[in-house]
PDB file of C-alpha atoms and ligand atoms in Angstrom:
ATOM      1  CA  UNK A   1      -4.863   7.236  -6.925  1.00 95.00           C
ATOM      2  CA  UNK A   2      -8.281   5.795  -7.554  1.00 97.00           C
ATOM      3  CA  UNK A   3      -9.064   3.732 -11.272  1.00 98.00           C
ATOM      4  CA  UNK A   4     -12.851   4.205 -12.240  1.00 98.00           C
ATOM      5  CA  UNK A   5     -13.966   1.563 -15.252  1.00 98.00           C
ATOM      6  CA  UNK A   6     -16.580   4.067 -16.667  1.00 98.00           C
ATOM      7  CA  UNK A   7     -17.345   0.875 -19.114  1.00 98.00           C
ATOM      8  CA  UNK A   8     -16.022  -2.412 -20.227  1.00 98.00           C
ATOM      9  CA  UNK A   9     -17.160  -3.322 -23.658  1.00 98.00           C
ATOM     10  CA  UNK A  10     -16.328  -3.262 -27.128  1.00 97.00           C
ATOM     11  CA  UNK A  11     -17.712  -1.459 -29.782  1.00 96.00           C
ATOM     12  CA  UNK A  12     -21.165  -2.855 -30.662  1.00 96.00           C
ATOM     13  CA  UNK A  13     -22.116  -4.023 -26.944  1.00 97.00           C
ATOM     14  CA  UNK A  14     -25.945  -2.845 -25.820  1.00 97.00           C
ATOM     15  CA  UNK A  15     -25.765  -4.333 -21.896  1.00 98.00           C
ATOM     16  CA  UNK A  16     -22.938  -2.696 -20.824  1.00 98.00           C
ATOM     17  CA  UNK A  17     -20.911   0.871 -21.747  1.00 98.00           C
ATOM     18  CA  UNK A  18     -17.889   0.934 -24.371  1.00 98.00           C
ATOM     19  CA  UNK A  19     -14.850   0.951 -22.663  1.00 98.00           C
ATOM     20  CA  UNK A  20     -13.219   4.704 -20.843  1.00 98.00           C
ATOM     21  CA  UNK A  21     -12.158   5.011 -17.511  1.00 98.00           C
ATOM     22  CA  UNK A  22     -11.306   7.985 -15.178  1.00 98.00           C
ATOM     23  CA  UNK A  23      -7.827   8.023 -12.921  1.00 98.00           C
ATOM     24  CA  UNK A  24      -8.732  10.321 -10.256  1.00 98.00           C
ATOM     25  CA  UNK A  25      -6.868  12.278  -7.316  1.00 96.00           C
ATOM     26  CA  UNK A  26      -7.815  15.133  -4.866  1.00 94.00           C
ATOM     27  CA  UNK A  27     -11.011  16.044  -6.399  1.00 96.00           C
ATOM     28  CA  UNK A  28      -9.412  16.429 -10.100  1.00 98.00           C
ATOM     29  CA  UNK A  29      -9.798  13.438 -12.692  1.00 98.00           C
ATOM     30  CA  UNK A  30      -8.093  12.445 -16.080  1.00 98.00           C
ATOM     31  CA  UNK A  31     -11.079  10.514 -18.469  1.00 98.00           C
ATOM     32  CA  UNK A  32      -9.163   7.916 -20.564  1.00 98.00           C
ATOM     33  CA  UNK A  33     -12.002   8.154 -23.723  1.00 98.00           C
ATOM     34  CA  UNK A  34     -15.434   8.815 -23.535  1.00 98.00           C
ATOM     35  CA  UNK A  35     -17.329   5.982 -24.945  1.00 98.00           C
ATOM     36  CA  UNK A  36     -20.021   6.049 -27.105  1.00 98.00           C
ATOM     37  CA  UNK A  37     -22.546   8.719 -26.405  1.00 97.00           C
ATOM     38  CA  UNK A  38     -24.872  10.407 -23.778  1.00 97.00           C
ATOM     39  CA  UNK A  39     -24.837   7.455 -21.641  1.00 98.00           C
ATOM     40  CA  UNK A  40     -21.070   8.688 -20.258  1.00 98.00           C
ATOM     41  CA  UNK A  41     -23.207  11.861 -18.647  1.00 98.00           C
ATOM     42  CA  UNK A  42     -25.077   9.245 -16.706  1.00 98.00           C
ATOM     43  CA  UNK A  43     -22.061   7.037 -15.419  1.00 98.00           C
ATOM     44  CA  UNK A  44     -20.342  10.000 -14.714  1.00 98.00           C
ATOM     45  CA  UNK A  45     -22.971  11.491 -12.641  1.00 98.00           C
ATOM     46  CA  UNK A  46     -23.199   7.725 -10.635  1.00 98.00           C
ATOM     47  CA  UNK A  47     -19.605   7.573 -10.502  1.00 98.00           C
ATOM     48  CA  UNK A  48     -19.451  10.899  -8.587  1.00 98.00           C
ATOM     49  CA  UNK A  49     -17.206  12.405 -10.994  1.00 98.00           C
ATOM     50  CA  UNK A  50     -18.322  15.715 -11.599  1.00 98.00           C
ATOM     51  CA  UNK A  51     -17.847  17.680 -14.625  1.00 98.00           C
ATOM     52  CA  UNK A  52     -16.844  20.744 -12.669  1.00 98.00           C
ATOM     53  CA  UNK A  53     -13.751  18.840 -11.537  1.00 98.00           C
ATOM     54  CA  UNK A  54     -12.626  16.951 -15.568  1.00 98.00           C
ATOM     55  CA  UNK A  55     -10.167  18.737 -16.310  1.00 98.00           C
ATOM     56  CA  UNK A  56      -7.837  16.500 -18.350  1.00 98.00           C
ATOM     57  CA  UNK A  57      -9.538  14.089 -21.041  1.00 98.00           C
ATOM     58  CA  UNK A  58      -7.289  11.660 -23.490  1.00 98.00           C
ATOM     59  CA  UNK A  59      -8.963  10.045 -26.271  1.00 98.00           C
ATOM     60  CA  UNK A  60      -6.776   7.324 -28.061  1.00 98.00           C
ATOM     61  CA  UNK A  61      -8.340   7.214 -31.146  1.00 98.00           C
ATOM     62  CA  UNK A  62     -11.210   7.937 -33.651  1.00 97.00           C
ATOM     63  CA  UNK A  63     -13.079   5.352 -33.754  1.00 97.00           C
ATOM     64  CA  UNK A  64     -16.847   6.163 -32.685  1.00 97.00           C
ATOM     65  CA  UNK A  65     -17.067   3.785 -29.484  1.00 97.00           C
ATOM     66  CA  UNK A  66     -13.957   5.717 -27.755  1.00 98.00           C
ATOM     67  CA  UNK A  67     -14.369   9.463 -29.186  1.00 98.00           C
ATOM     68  CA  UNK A  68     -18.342  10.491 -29.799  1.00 98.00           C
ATOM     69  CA  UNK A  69     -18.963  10.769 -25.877  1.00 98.00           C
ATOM     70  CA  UNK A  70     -16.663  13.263 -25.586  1.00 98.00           C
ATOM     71  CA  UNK A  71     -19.280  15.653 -27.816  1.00 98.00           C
ATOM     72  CA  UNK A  72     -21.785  15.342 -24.819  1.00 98.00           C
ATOM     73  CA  UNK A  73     -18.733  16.817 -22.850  1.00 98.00           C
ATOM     74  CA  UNK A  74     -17.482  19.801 -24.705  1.00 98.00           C
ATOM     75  CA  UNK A  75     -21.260  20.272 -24.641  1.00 98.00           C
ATOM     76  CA  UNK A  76     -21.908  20.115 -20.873  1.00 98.00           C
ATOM     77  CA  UNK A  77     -18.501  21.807 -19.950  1.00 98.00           C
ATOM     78  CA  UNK A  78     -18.882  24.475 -22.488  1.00 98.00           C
ATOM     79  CA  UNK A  79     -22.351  25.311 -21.112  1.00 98.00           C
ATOM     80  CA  UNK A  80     -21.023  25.159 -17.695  1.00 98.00           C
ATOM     81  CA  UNK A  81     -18.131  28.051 -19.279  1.00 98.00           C
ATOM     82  CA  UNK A  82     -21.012  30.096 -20.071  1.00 98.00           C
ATOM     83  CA  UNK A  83     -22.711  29.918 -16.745  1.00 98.00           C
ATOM     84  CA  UNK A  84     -19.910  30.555 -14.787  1.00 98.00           C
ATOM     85  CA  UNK A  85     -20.126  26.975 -12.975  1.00 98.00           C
ATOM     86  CA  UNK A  86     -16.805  25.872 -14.519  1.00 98.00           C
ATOM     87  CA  UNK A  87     -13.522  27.038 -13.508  1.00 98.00           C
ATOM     88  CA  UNK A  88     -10.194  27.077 -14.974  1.00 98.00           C
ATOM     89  CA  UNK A  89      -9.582  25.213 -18.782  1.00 98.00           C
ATOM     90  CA  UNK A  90     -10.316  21.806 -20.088  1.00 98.00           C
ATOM     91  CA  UNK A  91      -7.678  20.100 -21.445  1.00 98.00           C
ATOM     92  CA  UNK A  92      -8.382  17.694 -24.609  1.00 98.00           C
ATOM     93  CA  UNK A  93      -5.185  15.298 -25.334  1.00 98.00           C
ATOM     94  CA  UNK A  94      -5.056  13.240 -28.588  1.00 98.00           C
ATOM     95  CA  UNK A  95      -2.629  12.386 -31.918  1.00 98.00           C
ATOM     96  CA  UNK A  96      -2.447  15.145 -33.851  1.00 96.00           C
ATOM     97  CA  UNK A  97      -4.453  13.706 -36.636  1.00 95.00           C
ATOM     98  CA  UNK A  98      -7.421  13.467 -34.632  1.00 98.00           C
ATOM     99  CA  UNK A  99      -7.659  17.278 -33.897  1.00 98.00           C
ATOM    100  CA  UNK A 100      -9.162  18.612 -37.141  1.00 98.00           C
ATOM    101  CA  UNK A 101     -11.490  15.852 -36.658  1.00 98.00           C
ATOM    102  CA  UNK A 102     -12.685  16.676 -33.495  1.00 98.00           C
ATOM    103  CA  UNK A 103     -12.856  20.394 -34.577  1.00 98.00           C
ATOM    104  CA  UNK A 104     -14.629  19.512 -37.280  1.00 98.00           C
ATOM    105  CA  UNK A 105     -17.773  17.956 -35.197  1.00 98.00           C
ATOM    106  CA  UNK A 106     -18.052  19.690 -32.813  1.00 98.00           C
ATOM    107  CA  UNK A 107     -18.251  22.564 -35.068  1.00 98.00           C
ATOM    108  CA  UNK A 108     -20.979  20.837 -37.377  1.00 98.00           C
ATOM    109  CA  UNK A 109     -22.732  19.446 -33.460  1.00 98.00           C
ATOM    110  CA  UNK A 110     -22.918  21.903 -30.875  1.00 98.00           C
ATOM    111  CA  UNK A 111     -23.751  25.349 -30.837  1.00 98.00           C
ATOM    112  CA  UNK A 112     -21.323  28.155 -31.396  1.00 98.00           C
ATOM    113  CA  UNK A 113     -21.493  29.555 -28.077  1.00 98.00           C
ATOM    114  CA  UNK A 114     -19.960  26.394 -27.089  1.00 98.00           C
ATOM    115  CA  UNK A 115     -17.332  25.952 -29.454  1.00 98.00           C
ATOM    116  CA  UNK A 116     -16.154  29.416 -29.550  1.00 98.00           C
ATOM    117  CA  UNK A 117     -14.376  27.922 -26.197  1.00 98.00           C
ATOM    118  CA  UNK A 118     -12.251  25.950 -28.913  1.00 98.00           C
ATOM    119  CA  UNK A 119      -8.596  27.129 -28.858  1.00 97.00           C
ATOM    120  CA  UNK A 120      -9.263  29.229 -25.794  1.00 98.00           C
ATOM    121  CA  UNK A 121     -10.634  27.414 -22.222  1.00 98.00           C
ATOM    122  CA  UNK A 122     -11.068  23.858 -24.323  1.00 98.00           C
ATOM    123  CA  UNK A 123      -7.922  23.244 -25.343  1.00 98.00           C
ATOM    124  CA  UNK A 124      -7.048  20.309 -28.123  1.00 98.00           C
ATOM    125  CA  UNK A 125      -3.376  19.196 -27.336  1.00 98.00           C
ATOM    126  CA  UNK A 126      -2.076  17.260 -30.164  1.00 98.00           C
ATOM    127  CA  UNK A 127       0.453  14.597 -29.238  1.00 98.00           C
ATOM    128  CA  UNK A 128       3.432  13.033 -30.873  1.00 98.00           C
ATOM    129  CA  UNK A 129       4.539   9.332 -30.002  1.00 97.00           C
ATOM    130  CA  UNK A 130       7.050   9.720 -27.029  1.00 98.00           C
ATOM    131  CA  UNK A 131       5.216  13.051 -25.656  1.00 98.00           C
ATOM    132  CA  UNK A 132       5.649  13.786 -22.466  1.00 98.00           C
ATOM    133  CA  UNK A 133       2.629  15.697 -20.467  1.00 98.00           C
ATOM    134  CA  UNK A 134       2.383  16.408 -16.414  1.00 98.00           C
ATOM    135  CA  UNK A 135      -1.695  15.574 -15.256  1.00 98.00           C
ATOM    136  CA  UNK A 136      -2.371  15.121 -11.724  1.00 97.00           C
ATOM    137  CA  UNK A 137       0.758  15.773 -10.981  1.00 96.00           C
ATOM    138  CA  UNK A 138       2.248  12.608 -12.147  1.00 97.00           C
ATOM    139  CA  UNK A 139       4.088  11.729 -15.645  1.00 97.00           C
ATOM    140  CA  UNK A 140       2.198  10.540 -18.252  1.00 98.00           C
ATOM    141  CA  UNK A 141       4.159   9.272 -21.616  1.00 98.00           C
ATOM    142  CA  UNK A 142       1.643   9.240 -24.844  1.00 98.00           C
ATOM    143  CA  UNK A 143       2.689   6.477 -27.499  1.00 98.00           C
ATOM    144  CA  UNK A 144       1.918   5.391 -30.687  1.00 97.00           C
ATOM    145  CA  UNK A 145       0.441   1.654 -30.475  1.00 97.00           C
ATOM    146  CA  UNK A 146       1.403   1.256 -34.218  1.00 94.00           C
ATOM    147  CA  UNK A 147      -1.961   0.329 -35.169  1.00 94.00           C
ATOM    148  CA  UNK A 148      -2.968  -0.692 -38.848  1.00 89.00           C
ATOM    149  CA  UNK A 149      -6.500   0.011 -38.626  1.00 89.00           C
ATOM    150  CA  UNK A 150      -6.570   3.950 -37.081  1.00 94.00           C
ATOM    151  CA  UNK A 151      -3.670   5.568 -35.797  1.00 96.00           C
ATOM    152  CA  UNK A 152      -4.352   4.857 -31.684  1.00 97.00           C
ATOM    153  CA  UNK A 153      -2.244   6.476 -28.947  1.00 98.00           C
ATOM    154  CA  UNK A 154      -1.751   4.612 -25.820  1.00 98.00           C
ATOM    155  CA  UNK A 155      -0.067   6.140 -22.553  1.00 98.00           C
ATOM    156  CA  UNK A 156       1.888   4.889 -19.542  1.00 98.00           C
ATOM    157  CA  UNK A 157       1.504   7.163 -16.049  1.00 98.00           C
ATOM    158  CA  UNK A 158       3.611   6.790 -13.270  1.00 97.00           C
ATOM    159  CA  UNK A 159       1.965   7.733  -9.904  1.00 94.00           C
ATOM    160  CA  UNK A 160       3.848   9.791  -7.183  1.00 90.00           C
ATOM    161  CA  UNK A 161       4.188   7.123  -5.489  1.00 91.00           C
ATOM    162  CA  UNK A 162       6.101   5.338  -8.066  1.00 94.00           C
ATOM    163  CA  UNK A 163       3.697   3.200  -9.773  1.00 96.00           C
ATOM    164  CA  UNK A 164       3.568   2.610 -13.115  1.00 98.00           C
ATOM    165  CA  UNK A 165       0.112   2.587 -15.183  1.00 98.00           C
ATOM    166  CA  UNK A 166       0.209   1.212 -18.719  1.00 98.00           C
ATOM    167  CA  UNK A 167      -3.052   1.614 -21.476  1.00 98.00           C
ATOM    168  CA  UNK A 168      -2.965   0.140 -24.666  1.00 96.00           C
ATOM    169  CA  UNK A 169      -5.859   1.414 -25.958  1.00 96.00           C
ATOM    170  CA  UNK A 170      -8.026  -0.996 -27.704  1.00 95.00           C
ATOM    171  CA  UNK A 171      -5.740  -3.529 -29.475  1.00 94.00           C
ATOM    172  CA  UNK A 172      -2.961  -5.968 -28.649  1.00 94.00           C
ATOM    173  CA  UNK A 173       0.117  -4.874 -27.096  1.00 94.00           C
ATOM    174  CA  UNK A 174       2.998  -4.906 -29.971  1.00 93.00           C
ATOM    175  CA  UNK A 175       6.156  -4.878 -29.063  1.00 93.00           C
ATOM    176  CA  UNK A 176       7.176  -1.397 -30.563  1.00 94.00           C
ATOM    177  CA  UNK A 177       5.017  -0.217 -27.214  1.00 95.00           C
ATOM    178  CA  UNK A 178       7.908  -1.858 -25.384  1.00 94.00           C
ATOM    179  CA  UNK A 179       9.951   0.930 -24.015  1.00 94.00           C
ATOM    180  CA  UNK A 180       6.367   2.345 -22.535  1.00 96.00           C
ATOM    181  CA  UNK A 181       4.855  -0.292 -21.467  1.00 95.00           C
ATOM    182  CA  UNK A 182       7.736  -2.563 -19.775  1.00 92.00           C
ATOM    183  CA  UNK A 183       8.163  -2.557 -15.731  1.00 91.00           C
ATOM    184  CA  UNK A 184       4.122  -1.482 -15.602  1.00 97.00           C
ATOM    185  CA  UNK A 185       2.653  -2.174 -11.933  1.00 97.00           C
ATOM    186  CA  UNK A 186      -0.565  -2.016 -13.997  1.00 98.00           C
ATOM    187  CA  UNK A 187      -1.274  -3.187 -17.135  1.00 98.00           C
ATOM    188  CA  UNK A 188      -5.072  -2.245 -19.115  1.00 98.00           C
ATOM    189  CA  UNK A 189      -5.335  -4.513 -21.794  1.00 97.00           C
ATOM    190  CA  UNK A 190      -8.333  -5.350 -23.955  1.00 97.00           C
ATOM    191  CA  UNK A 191      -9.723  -8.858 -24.211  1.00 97.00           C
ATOM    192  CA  UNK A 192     -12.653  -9.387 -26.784  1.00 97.00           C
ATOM    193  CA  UNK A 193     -13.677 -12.855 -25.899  1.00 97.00           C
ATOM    194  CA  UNK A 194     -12.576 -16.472 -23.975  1.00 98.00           C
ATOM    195  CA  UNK A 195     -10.142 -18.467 -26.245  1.00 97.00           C
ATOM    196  CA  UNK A 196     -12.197 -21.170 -26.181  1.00 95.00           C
ATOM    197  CA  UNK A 197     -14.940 -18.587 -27.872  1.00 96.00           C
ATOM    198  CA  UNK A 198     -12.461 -17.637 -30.459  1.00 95.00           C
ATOM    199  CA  UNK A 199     -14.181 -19.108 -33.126  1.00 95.00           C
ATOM    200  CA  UNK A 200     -17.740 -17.197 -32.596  1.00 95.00           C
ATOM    201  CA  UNK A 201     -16.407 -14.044 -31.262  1.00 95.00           C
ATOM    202  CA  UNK A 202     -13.776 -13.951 -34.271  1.00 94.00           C
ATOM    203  CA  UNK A 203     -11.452 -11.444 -32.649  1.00 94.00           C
ATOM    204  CA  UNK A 204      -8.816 -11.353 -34.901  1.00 93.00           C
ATOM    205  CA  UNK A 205     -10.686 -10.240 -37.739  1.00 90.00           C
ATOM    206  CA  UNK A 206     -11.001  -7.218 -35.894  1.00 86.00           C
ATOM    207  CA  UNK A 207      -7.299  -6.975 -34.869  1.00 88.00           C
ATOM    208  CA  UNK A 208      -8.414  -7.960 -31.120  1.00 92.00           C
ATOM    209  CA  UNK A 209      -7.305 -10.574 -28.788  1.00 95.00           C
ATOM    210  CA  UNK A 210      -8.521 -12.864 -26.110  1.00 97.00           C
ATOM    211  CA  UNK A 211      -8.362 -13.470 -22.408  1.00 98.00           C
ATOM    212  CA  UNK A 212      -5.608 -16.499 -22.757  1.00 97.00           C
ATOM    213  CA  UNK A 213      -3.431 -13.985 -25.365  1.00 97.00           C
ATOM    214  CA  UNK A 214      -3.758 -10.863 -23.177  1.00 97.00           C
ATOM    215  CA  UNK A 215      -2.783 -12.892 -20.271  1.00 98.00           C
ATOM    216  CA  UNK A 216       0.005 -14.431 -21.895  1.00 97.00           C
ATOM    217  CA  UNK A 217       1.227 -11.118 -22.788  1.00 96.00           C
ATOM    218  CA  UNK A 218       0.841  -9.878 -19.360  1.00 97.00           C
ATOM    219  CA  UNK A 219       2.836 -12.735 -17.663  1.00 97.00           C
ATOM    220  CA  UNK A 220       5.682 -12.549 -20.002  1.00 96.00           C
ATOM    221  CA  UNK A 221       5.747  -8.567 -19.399  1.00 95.00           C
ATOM    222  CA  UNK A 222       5.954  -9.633 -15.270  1.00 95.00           C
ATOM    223  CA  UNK A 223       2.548  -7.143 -15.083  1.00 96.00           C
ATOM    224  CA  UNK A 224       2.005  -7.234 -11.422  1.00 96.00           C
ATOM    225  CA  UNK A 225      -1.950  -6.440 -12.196  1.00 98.00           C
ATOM    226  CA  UNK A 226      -3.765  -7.554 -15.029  1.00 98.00           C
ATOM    227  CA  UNK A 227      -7.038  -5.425 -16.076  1.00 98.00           C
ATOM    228  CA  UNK A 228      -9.039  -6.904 -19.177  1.00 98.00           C
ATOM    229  CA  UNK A 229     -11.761  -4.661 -20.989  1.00 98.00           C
ATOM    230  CA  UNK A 230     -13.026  -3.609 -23.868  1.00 97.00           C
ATOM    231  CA  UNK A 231     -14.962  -7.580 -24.479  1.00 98.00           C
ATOM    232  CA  UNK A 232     -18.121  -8.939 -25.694  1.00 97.00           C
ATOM    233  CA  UNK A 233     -20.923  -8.826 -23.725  1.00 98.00           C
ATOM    234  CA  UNK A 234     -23.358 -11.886 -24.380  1.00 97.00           C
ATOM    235  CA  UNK A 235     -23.127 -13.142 -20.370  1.00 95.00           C
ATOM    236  CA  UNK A 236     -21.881 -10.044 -18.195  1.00 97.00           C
ATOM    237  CA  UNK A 237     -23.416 -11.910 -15.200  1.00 97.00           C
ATOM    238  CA  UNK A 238     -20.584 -14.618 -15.845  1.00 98.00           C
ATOM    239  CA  UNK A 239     -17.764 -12.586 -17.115  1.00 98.00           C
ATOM    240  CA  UNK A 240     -15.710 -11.892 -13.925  1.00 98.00           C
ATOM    241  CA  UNK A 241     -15.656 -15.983 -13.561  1.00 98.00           C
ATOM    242  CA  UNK A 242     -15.288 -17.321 -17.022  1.00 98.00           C
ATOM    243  CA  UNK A 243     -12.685 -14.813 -17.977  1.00 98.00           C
ATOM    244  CA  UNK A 244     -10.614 -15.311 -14.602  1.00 98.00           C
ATOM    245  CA  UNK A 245     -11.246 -19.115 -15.135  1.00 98.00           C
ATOM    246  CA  UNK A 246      -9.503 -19.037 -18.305  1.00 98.00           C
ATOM    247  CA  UNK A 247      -6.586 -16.630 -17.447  1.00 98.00           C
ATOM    248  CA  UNK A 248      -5.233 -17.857 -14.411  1.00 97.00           C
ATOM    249  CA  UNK A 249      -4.092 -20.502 -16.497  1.00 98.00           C
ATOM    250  CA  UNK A 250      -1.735 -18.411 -18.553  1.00 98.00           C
ATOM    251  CA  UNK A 251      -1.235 -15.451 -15.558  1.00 98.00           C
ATOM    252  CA  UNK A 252       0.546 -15.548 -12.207  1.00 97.00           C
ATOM    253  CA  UNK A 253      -0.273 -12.250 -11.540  1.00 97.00           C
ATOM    254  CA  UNK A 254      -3.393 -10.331 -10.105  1.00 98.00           C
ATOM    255  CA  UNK A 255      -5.859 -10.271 -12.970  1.00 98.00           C
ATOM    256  CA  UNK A 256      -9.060  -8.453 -12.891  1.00 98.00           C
ATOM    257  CA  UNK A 257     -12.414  -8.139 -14.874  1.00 98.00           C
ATOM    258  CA  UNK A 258     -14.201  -5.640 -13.826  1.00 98.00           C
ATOM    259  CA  UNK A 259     -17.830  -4.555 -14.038  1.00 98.00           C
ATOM    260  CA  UNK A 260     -18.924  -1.361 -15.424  1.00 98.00           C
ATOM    261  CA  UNK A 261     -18.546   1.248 -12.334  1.00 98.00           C
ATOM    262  CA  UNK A 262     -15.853  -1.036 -10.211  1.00 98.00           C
ATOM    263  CA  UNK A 263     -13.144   1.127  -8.918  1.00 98.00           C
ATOM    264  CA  UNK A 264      -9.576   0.419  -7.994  1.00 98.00           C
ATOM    265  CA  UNK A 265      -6.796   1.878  -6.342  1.00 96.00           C
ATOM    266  CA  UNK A 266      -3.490   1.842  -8.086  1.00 93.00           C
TER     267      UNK A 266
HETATM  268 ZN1   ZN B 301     -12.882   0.177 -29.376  1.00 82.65          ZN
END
């Protein structure tokens, strides 16, 4: 199974994308959140990950950095309905609070011709924590991260081949995620800053961590791989190396920062 970071960043970053990634298998993909906006039409299109072949899209929660993209999708896959150049449904998964609200602007956004596909060939599947749903053929369990800002879903997938692939969405892992998250092969954790930033980044006011704390988390979870996203981006150019720098203090394991666009196999 291939890993595609669509983009790395947090909410307000200009020099890189808002973090959403793609797991992808045979020709068929699952987008984890769509980022911000327009731009995911581009990185999709340079990530060789056609529309024609989304068929499975999870967003974990409302906030605008992780849910408006996926407005320039319903657009672009409804369209493609209408023409015929789209087979088969799309499948939307999120908490079920987030479906009226999703509804809602696409409804106000896009043209009805589009959303008439609503309830029919776009499907919105709301999820309860502990849900259960088959996509690419593997196992994916949908969670409640017990967030105190907006109610956020994370998921653990296991592949075929009996890996195990754990998202926390956007904030720290808490420990009510244990039951998910524990034994993952793979763990996607965000990372807002270096500790040693802590006090200019201010992560905490915004119910984020840093490399050191996600790393910490990661060793004491026995993560075999460590991905960090969803972090500032003042010096992309030096991220990879100041971020590893710092975590391989607290880590054992394999940790990666990617890039936008980097690609792993799981
Ligand atoms: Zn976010």
């Amino acid at each position: 199974m291939k890993l595609t970071i669509l983009g790395t960043g947090n909410a307000t970053v200009t020099e890189c994308y808002n973090t959403c990634f793609a797991l992808s298998e045979d020709h068929r993909h699952f987008l984890v959140d769509a980022g911000g906006g327009n731009q995911i039409l581009r990185i999709l299109k340079d990530t060789q990950i056609p529309l024609e072949e989304i068929h499975d899209i999870f967003i974990t929660h409302e906030h605008i950095d992780h849910l408006l993209g996926l407005f320039w999708l319903i657009r672009m896959i409804g369209q493609k309905m209408n023409q015929g150049k789209y087979e088969g449904d799309v499948r939307i998964y999120c908490h079920s609070g987030l479906i009226s609200t999703i509804t809602t602007i696409a409804e106000l956004t896009i043209m009805k011709k589009v959303t008439q596909h609503i309830g029919g060939r776009i499907q919105l599947i709301p999820l309860e924590s502990g849900d259960k749903k088959q996509i690419l053929d593997c196992e994916v369990t949908f969670f409640d991260i017990g967030s105190t800002k907006a109610k956020q879903f994370g998921f653990s997938l296991n592949t075929r081949d009996g890996k195990k692939l754990s998202c926390c969405g956007d904030e720290p892992y808490n420990p009510c995620e244990a039951e998910y998250v524990r034994d993952s092969d793979w763990l996607m954790h965000e990372a807002f800053c270096l500790y040693s930033e802590a006090d200019k980044f201010k992560p905490y006011e915004k119910h984020h961590s840093t490399v050191r704390e996600a790393c910490e988390l990661a060793e004491e979870l026995k993560a075999s791989n460590l991905i960090l996203y969803h972090t500032e981006d003042t010096r992309l150019g030096e991220r990879k190396k100041l971020y590893s720098e710092e975590g391989k203090k607290y880590y054992s394991g394999n940790l990666f920062v990617p890039d936008d666009q980097e690609v792993f196999l799981i």
